[in-house]
Coordinates of C-alpha atoms and ligand atoms in Angstrom, one line a residue:
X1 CA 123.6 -60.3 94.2
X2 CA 119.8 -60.4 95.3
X3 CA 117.4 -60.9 97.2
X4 CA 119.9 -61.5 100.2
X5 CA 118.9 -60.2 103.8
X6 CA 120.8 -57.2 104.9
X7 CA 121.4 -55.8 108.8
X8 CA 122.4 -53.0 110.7
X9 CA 123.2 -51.7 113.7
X10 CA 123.8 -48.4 114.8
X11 CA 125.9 -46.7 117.5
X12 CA 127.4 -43.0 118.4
X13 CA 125.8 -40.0 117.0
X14 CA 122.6 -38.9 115.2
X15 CA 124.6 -38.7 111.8
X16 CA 125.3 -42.4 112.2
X17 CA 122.0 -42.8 112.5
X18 CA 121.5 -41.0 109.4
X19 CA 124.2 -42.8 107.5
X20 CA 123.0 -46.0 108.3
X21 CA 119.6 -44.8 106.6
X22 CA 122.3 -44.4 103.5
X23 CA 123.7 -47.3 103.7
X24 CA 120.0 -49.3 103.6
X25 CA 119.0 -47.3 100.6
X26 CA 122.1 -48.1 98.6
X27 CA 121.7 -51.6 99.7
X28 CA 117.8 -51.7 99.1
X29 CA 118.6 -50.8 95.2
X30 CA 121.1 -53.1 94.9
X31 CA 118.4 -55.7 95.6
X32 CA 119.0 -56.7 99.0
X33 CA 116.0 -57.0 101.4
X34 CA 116.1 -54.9 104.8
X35 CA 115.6 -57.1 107.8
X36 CA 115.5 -56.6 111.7
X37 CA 116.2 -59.9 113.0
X38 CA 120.3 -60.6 112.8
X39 CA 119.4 -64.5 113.4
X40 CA 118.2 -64.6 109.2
X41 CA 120.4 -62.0 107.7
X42 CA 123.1 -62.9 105.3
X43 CA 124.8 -59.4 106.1
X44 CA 125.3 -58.0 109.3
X45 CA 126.7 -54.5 109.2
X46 CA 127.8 -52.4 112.4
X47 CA 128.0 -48.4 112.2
X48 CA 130.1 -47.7 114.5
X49 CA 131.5 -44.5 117.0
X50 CA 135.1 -44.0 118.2
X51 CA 133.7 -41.2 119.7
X52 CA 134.7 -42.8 123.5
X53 CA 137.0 -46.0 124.2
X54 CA 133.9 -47.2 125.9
X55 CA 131.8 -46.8 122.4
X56 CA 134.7 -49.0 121.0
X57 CA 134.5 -51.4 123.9
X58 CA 130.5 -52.4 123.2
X59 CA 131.0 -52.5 119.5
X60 CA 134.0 -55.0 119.9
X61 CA 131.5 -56.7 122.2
X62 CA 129.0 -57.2 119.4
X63 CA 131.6 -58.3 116.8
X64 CA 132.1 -61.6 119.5
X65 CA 127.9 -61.8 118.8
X66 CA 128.4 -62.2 115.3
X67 CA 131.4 -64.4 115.2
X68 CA 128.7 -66.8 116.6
X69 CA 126.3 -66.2 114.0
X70 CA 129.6 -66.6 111.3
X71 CA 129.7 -69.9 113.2
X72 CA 126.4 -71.4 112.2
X73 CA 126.5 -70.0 109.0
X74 CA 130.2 -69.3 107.9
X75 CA 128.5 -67.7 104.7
X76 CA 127.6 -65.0 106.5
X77 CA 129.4 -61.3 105.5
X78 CA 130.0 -59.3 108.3
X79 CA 131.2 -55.5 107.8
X80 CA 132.4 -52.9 110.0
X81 CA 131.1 -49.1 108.8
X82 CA 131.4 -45.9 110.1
X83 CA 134.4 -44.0 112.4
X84 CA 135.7 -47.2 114.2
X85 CA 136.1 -48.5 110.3
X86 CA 137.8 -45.1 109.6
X87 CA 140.2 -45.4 112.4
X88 CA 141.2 -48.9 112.7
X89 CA 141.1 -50.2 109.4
X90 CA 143.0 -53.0 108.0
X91 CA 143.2 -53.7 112.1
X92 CA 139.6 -54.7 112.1
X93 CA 140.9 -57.9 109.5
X94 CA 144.2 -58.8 111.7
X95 CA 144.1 -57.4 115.5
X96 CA 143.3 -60.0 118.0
X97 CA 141.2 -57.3 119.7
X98 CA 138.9 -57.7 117.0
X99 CA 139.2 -61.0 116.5
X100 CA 139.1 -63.4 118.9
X101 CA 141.3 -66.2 119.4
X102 CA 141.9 -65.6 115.7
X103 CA 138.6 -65.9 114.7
X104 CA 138.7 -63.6 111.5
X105 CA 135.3 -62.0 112.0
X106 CA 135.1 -58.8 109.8
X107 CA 134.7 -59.3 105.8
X108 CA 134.5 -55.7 105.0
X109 CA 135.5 -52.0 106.5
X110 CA 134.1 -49.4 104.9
X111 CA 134.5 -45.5 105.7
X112 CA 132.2 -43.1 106.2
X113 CA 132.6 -41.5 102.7
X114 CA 133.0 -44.6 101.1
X115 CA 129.4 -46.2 101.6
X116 CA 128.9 -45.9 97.1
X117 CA 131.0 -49.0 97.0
X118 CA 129.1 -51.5 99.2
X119 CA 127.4 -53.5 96.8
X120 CA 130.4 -54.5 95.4
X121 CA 132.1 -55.0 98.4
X122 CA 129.9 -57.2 99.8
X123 CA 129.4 -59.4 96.5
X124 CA 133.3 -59.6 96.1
X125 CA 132.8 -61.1 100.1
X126 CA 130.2 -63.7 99.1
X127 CA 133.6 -64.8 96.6
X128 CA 135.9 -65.0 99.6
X129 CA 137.5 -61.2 99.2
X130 CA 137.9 -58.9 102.0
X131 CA 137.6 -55.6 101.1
X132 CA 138.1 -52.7 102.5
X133 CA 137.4 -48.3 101.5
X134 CA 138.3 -46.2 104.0
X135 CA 139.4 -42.8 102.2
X136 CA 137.7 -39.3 103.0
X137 CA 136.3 -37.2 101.0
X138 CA 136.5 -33.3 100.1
X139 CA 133.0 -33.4 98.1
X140 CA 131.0 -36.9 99.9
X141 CA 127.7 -35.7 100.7
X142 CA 125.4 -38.4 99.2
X143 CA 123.0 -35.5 98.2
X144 CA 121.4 -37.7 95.7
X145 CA 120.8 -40.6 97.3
X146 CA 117.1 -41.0 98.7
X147 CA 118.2 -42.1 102.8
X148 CA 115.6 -45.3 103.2
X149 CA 113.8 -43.9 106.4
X150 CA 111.9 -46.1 109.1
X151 CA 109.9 -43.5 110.6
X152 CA 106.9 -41.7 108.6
X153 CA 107.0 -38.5 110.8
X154 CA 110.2 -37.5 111.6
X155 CA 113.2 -37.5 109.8
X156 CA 116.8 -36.7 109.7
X157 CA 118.7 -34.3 107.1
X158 CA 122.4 -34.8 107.4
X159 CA 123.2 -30.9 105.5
X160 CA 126.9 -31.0 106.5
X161 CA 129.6 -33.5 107.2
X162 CA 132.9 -34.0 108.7
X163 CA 134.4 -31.3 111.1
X164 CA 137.4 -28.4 110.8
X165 CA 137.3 -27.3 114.6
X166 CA 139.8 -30.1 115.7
X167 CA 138.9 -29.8 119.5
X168 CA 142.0 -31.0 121.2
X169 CA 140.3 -34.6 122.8
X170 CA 137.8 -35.2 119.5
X171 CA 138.7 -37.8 117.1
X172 CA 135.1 -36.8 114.8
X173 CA 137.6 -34.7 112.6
X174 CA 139.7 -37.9 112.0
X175 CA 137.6 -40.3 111.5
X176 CA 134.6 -37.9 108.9
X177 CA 137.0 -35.3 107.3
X178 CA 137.1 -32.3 106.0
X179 CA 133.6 -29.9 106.3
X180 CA 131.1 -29.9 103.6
X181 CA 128.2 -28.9 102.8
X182 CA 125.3 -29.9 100.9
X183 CA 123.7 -27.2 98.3
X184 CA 120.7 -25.2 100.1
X185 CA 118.4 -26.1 96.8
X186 CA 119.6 -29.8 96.8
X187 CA 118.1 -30.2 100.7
X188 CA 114.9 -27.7 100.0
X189 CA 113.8 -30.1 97.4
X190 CA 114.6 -33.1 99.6
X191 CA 112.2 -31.2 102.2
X192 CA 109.5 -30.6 99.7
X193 CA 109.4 -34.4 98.9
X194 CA 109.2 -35.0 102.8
X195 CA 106.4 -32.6 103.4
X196 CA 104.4 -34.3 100.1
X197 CA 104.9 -37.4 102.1
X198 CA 103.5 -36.6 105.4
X199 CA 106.5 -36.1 107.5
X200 CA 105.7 -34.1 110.4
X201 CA 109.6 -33.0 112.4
X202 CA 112.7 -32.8 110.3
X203 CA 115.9 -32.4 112.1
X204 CA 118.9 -30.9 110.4
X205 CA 121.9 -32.8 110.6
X206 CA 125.5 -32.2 110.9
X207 CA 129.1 -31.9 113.6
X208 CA 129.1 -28.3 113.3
X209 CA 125.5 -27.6 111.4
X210 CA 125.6 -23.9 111.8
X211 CA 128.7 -23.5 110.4
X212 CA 127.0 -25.1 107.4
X213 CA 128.0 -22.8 104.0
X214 CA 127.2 -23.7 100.6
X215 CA 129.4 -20.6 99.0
X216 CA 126.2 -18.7 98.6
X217 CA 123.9 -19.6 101.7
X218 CA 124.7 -20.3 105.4
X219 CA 122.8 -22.4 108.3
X220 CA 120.3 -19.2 109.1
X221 CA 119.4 -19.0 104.9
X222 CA 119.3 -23.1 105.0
X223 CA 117.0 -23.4 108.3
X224 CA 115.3 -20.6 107.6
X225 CA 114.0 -21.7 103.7
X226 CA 113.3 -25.1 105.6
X227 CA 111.0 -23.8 107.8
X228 CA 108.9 -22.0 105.4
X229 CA 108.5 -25.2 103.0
X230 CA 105.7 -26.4 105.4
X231 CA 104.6 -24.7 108.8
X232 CA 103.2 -28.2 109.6
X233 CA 106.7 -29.3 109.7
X234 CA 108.5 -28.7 112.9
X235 CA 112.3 -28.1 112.5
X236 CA 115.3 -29.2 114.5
X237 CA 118.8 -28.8 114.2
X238 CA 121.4 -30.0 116.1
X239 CA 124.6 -29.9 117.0
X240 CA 125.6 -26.2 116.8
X241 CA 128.5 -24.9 117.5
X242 CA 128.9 -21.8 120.1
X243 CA 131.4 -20.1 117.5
X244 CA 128.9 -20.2 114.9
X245 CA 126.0 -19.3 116.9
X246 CA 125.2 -16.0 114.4
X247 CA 122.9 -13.3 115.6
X248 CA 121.1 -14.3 112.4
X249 CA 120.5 -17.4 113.6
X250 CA 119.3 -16.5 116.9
X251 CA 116.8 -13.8 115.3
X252 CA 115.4 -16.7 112.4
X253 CA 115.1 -19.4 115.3
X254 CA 113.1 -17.1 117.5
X255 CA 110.7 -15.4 114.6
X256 CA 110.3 -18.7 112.7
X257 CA 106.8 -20.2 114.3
X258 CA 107.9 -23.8 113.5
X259 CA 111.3 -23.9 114.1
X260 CA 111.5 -25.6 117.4
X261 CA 112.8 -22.9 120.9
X262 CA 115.5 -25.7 121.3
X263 CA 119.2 -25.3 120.7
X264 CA 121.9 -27.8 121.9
X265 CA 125.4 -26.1 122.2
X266 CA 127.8 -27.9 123.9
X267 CA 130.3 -26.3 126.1
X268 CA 132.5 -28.8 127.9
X269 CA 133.8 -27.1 130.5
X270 CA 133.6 -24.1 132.5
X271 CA 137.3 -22.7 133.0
X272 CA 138.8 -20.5 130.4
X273 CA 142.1 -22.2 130.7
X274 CA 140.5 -26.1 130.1
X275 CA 138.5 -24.2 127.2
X276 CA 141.8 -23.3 125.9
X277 CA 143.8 -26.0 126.0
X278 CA 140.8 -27.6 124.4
X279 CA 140.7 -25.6 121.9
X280 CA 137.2 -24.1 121.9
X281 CA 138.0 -21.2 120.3
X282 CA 136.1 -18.9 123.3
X283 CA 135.8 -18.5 126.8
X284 CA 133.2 -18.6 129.7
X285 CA 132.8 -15.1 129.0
X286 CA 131.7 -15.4 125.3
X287 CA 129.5 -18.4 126.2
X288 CA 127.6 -16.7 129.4
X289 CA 127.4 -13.6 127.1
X290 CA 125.7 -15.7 124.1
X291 CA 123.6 -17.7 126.3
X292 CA 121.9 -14.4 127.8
X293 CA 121.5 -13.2 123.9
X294 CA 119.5 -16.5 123.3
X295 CA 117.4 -16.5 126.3
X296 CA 116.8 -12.7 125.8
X297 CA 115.7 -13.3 121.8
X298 CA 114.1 -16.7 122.6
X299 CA 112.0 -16.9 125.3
X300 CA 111.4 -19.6 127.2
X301 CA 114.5 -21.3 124.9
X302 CA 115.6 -24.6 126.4
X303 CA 119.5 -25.1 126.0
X304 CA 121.0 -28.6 126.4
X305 CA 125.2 -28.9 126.7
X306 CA 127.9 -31.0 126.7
X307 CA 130.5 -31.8 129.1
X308 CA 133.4 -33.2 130.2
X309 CA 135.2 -34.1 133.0
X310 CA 138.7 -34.7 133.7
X311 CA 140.3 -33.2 130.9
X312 CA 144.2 -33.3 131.4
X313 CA 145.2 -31.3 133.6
X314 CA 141.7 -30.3 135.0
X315 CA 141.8 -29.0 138.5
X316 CA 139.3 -29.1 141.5
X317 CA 139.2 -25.5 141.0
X318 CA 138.4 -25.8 136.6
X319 CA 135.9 -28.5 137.9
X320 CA 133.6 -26.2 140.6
X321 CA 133.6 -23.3 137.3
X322 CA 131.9 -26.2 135.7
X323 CA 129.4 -26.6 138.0
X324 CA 129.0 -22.4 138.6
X325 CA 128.5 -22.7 134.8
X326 CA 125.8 -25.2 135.2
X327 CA 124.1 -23.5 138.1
X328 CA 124.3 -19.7 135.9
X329 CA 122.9 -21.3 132.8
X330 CA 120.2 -23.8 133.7
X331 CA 119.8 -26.0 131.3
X332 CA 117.4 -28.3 130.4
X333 CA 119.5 -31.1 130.4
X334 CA 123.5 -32.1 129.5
X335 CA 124.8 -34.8 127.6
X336 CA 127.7 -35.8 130.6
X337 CA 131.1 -37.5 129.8
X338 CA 134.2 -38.5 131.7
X339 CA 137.6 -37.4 129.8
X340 CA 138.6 -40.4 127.6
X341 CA 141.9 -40.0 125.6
X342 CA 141.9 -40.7 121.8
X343 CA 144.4 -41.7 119.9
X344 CA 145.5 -38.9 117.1
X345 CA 144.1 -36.1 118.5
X346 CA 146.4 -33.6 120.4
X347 CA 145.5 -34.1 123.8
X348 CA 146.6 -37.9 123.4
X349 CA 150.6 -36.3 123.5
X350 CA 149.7 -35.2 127.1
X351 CA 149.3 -37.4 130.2
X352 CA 146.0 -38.3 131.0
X353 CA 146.6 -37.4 134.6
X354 CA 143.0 -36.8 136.3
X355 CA 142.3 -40.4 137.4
X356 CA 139.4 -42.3 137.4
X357 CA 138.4 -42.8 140.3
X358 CA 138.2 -38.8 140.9
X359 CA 136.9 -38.3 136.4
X360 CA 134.4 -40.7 137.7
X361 CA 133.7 -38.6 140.9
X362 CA 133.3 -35.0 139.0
X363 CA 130.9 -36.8 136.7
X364 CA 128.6 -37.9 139.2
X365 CA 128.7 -34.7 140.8
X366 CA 127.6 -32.6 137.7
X367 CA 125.0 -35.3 136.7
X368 CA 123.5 -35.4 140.2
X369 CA 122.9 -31.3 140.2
X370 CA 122.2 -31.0 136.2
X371 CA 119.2 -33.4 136.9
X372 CA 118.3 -31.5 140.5
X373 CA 118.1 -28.6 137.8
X374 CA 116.3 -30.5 135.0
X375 CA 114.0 -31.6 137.4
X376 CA 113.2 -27.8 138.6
X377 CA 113.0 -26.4 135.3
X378 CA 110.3 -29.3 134.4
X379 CA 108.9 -28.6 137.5
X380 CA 108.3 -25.0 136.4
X381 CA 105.9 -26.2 133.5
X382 CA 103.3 -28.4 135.8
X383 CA 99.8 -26.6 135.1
X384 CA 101.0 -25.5 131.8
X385 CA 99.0 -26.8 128.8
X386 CA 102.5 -27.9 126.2
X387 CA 102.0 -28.4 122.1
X388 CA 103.1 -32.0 121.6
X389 CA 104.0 -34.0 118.6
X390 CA 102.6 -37.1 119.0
X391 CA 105.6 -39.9 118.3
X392 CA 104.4 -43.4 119.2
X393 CA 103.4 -45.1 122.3
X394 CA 105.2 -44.9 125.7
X395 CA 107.4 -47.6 126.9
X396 CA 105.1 -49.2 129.3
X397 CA 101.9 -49.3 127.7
X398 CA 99.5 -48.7 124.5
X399 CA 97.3 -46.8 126.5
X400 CA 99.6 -43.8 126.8
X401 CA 101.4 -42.4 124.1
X402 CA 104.7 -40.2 123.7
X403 CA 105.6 -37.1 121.9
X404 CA 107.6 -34.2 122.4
X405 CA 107.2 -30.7 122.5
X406 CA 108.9 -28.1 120.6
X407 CA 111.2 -26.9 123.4
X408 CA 112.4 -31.1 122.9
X409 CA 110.8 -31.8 126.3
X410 CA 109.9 -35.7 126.5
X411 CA 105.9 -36.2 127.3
X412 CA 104.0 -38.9 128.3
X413 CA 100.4 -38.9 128.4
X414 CA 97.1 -41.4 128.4
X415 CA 96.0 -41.6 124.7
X416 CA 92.4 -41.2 125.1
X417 CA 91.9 -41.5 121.1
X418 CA 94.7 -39.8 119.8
X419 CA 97.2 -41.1 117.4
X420 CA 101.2 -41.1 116.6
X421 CA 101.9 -38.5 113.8
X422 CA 99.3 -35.6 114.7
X423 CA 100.1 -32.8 117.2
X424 CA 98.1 -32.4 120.4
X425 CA 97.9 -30.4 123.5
X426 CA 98.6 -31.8 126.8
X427 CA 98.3 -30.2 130.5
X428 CA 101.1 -31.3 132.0
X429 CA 100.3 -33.3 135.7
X430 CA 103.7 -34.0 136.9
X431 CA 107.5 -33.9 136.0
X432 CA 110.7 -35.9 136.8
X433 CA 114.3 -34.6 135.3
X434 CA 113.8 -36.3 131.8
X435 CA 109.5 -36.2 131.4
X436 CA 106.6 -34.7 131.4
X437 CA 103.5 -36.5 132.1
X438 CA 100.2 -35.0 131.1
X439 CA 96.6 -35.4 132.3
X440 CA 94.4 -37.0 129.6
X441 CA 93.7 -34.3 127.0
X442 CA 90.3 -34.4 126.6
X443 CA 89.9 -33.1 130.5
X444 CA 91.4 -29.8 129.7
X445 CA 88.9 -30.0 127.3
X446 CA 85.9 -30.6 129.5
X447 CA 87.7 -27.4 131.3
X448 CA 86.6 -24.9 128.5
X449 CA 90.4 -25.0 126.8
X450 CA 90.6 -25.2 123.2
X451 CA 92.5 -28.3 121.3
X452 CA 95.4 -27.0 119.5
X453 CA 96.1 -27.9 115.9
X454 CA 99.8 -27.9 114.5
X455 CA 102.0 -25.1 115.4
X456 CA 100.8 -21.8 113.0
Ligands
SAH1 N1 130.2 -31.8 117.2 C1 129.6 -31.8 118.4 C2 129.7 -33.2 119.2 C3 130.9 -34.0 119.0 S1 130.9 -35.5 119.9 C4 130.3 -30.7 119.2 O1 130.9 -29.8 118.6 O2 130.2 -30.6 120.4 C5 129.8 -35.4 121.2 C6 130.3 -35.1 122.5 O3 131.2 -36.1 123.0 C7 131.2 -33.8 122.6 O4 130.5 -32.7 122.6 C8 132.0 -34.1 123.8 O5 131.4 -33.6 125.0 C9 132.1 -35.6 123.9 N2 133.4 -36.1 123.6 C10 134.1 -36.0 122.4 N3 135.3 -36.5 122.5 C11 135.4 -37.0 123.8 C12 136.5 -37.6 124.6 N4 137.7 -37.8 124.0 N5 136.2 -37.9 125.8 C13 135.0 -37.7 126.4 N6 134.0 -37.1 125.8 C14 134.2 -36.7 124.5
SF4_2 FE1 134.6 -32.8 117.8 FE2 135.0 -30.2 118.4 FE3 134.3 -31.0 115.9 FE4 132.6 -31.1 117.8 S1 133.5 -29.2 117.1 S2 133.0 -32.7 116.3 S3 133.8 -31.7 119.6 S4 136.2 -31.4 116.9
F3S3 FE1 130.9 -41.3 117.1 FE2 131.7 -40.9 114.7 FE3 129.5 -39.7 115.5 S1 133.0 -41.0 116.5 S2 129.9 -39.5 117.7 S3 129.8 -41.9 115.2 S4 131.0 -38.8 114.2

């Protein structure tokens, strides 16, 4: 059916995002028109995460939103993507939880390797069917479907999906499936038609991207032809696996001028015996060992992490090699999460035996000295003139713009005539654990310094 109104929202991780970008162009063909205000649409999609029971718990908040907006229009199809979609299935239809007071809210689930069958999903919904395709897929990889993108400058490339490593508290493997990956020449070409069309940062996307393998190419070939489509492109990647982190990679990250010095490697803890019985596949040793290769390749290389606290079983003793971790490493900043248990996965057979109170208590203590450290590694870069990608205006006003460098450090900074999508240099003024703030760039300018162009 056409010209209906179609919208989404998005939660959990970065390839949700990019899904979601899969899902619109699917929908967009089909004849449906894209819209951002959920008061008009005739379809209200959710791509959800079951990544935390708290992710769960805001996303069953938002289905109660829409059952009010089934209630003024009852024509209305609502449908549930993503991993929650994966995991609960038919549940989503008949659980109270989902449902409240019986209030069948959700039309349609639909899997992450299912999103080819929407159209006709939904159309059957408009008849009165629920419907619902939730199977995974050995060969999914929607590489030729054209993701409909809202930004003109950067963009994401999901390369791989779906996960093997079956960490012992992770439900990702569960809920996307098996590993695959996209053919190098497949995403190369997707890259040229990016760089024809202006795109200035692409981001390679996937659970475990460098253990991305096409049979004949792995993630160092992959990032490495990426980077040399267009050195006005910058190049991300994220998240990598420590396991996976190649020497290859290391060497064609740190001699590739546009591929940014940033590289997110979660960790999760820093006791051997937690890293074991979550099964990591390495110890503190490897990592400290691998994180001194980097730094020693990479210069100046900021490293972001993972963590969690209050795995079962985790002592006060696991808990302070955490934070000896932290302190030794130094990174630029740490995605922090208290222990929740997931159904499935084979830390949810054990007791969950840290409380909350004290899971809640570790976790403030490792945010409050990551950002003491954030905050003196940003500190480190006041005085220093930073290359910035220029990404849209700051939160607060029109007069100052935001960007980010390529070491992935936030910056803010007065606009004085420049514009989003063009790459700038900025003197940076002053710091706090998440930003940089520059001085106007044209007063470096008056100082005898040189603007920079995009990276060479
Ligand atoms: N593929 C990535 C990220 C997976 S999910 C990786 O290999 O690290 C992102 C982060 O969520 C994980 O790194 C982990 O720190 C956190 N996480 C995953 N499952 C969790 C759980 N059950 N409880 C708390 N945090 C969890
Ligand atoms: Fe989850 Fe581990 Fe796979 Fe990351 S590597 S998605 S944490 S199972
Ligand atoms: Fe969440 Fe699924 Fe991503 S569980 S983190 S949306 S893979």
């Amino acid at each position: 059916m056409t010209g209906k109104k179609v919208y989404i929202e998005t939660y959990g991780c970065q390839m949700n995002v990019a899904d979601s970008e899969v899902v619109l162009s699917i929908l967009k063909k089909d004849g449906y028109e894209i819209i951002e205000d959920i008061s008009s649409a005739d379809v209200i999609l959710v791509n959800t995460c079951s990544v935390r029971e708290n992710a769960e718990e805001r996303i069953i908040g938002r289905l109660g939103e829409f059952k009010r907006h089934k209630m003024n229009n009852p024509d209305v199809v609502v449908g549930v993507l993503g991993c929650m979609a994966e995991k609960f299935r038919t549940k989503l239809f008949t659980d109270e939880k989902f449902n409240f007071k019986n209030y069948s809210i959700t039309d349609i689930v639909v899997g992450p390797d299912e999103y080819r069958k929407l159209p006709d999903l939904v159309s059957n919904a408009w008849h009165g069917e629920k419907g619902i395709a939730v199977k995974l897929s050995r060969v999914e990889n929607y590489d030729d479907i054209t993701p409909l993108r809202k930004s003109g400058i950067s963009a994401w490339i999901s390369v791989m999906r779906g996960c093997d490593k079956f960490c012992s508290f992770c439900v990702v493997p569960f809920t996307r499936g098996r590993e695959r990956s996209r053919p190098l020449q497949n995403i190369i070409d997707e890259v040229e038609t990016l760089a024809r069309t202006g795109y200035k940062e692409i981001t390679l996307l996937g659970q475990n991207v460098n253990s991305y393998s096409d049979g004949n190419f792995d993630f160092a070939d992959l990032i490495q032809k990426t980077a040399r489509v267009d050195r006005n492109i910058r190049i991300l990647f994220t998240t990598s696996h420590p396991q996976d982190m190649s020497d290859k990679l290391i060497d064609i990250i740190a001699t590739e001028p546009n591929i940014a010095k940033y590289i997110h490697l979660p960790v999760q803890s820093g006791s051997d015996r937690i890293l074991n019985l979550m099964n990591r596949n390495h110890d503190s040793d490897y990592y400290f060992k691998l994180i001194a290769k980097i730094k020693n390749f990479i210069p100046q290389v900021s490293l972001s992490t993972d963590i969690i606290t209050g795995y079962p079983s985790e002592t006060e003793t696991d808990h302070q090699l955490t934070i000896e971790l932290l302190k030794e490493v130094k990174f630029d900043g740490a995605f922090m999460f208290a222990y929740s248990p997931r159904e499935n996965t084979k830390a949810f057979s054990v007791p969950d035996d840290v409380s909350y109170e004290e899971k809640i208590r570790r976790l403030n203590e490792i945010i409050e000295l990551q950002n003491k450290i954030s905050l003196a590694n940003n500190t480190e870069l006041i005085g220093q003139k930073v290359k910035v990608l220029i990404e849209g205006y700051s939160k607060k006003t029109k007069d100052e713009l935001k960007g980010r460098t390529d070491r992935n450090k936030k910056v803010v900074f007065p606009k004085n005539g420049h514009d989003i999508g063009e790459y700038t240099e900025v003197l940076i003024a002053r710091a706090n654990s998440a930003t940089l703030f520059g001085s106007p760039p044209d007063e470096h300018l008056r100082n005898g310094h040189e603007r920079a162009g995009p990276p060479a």
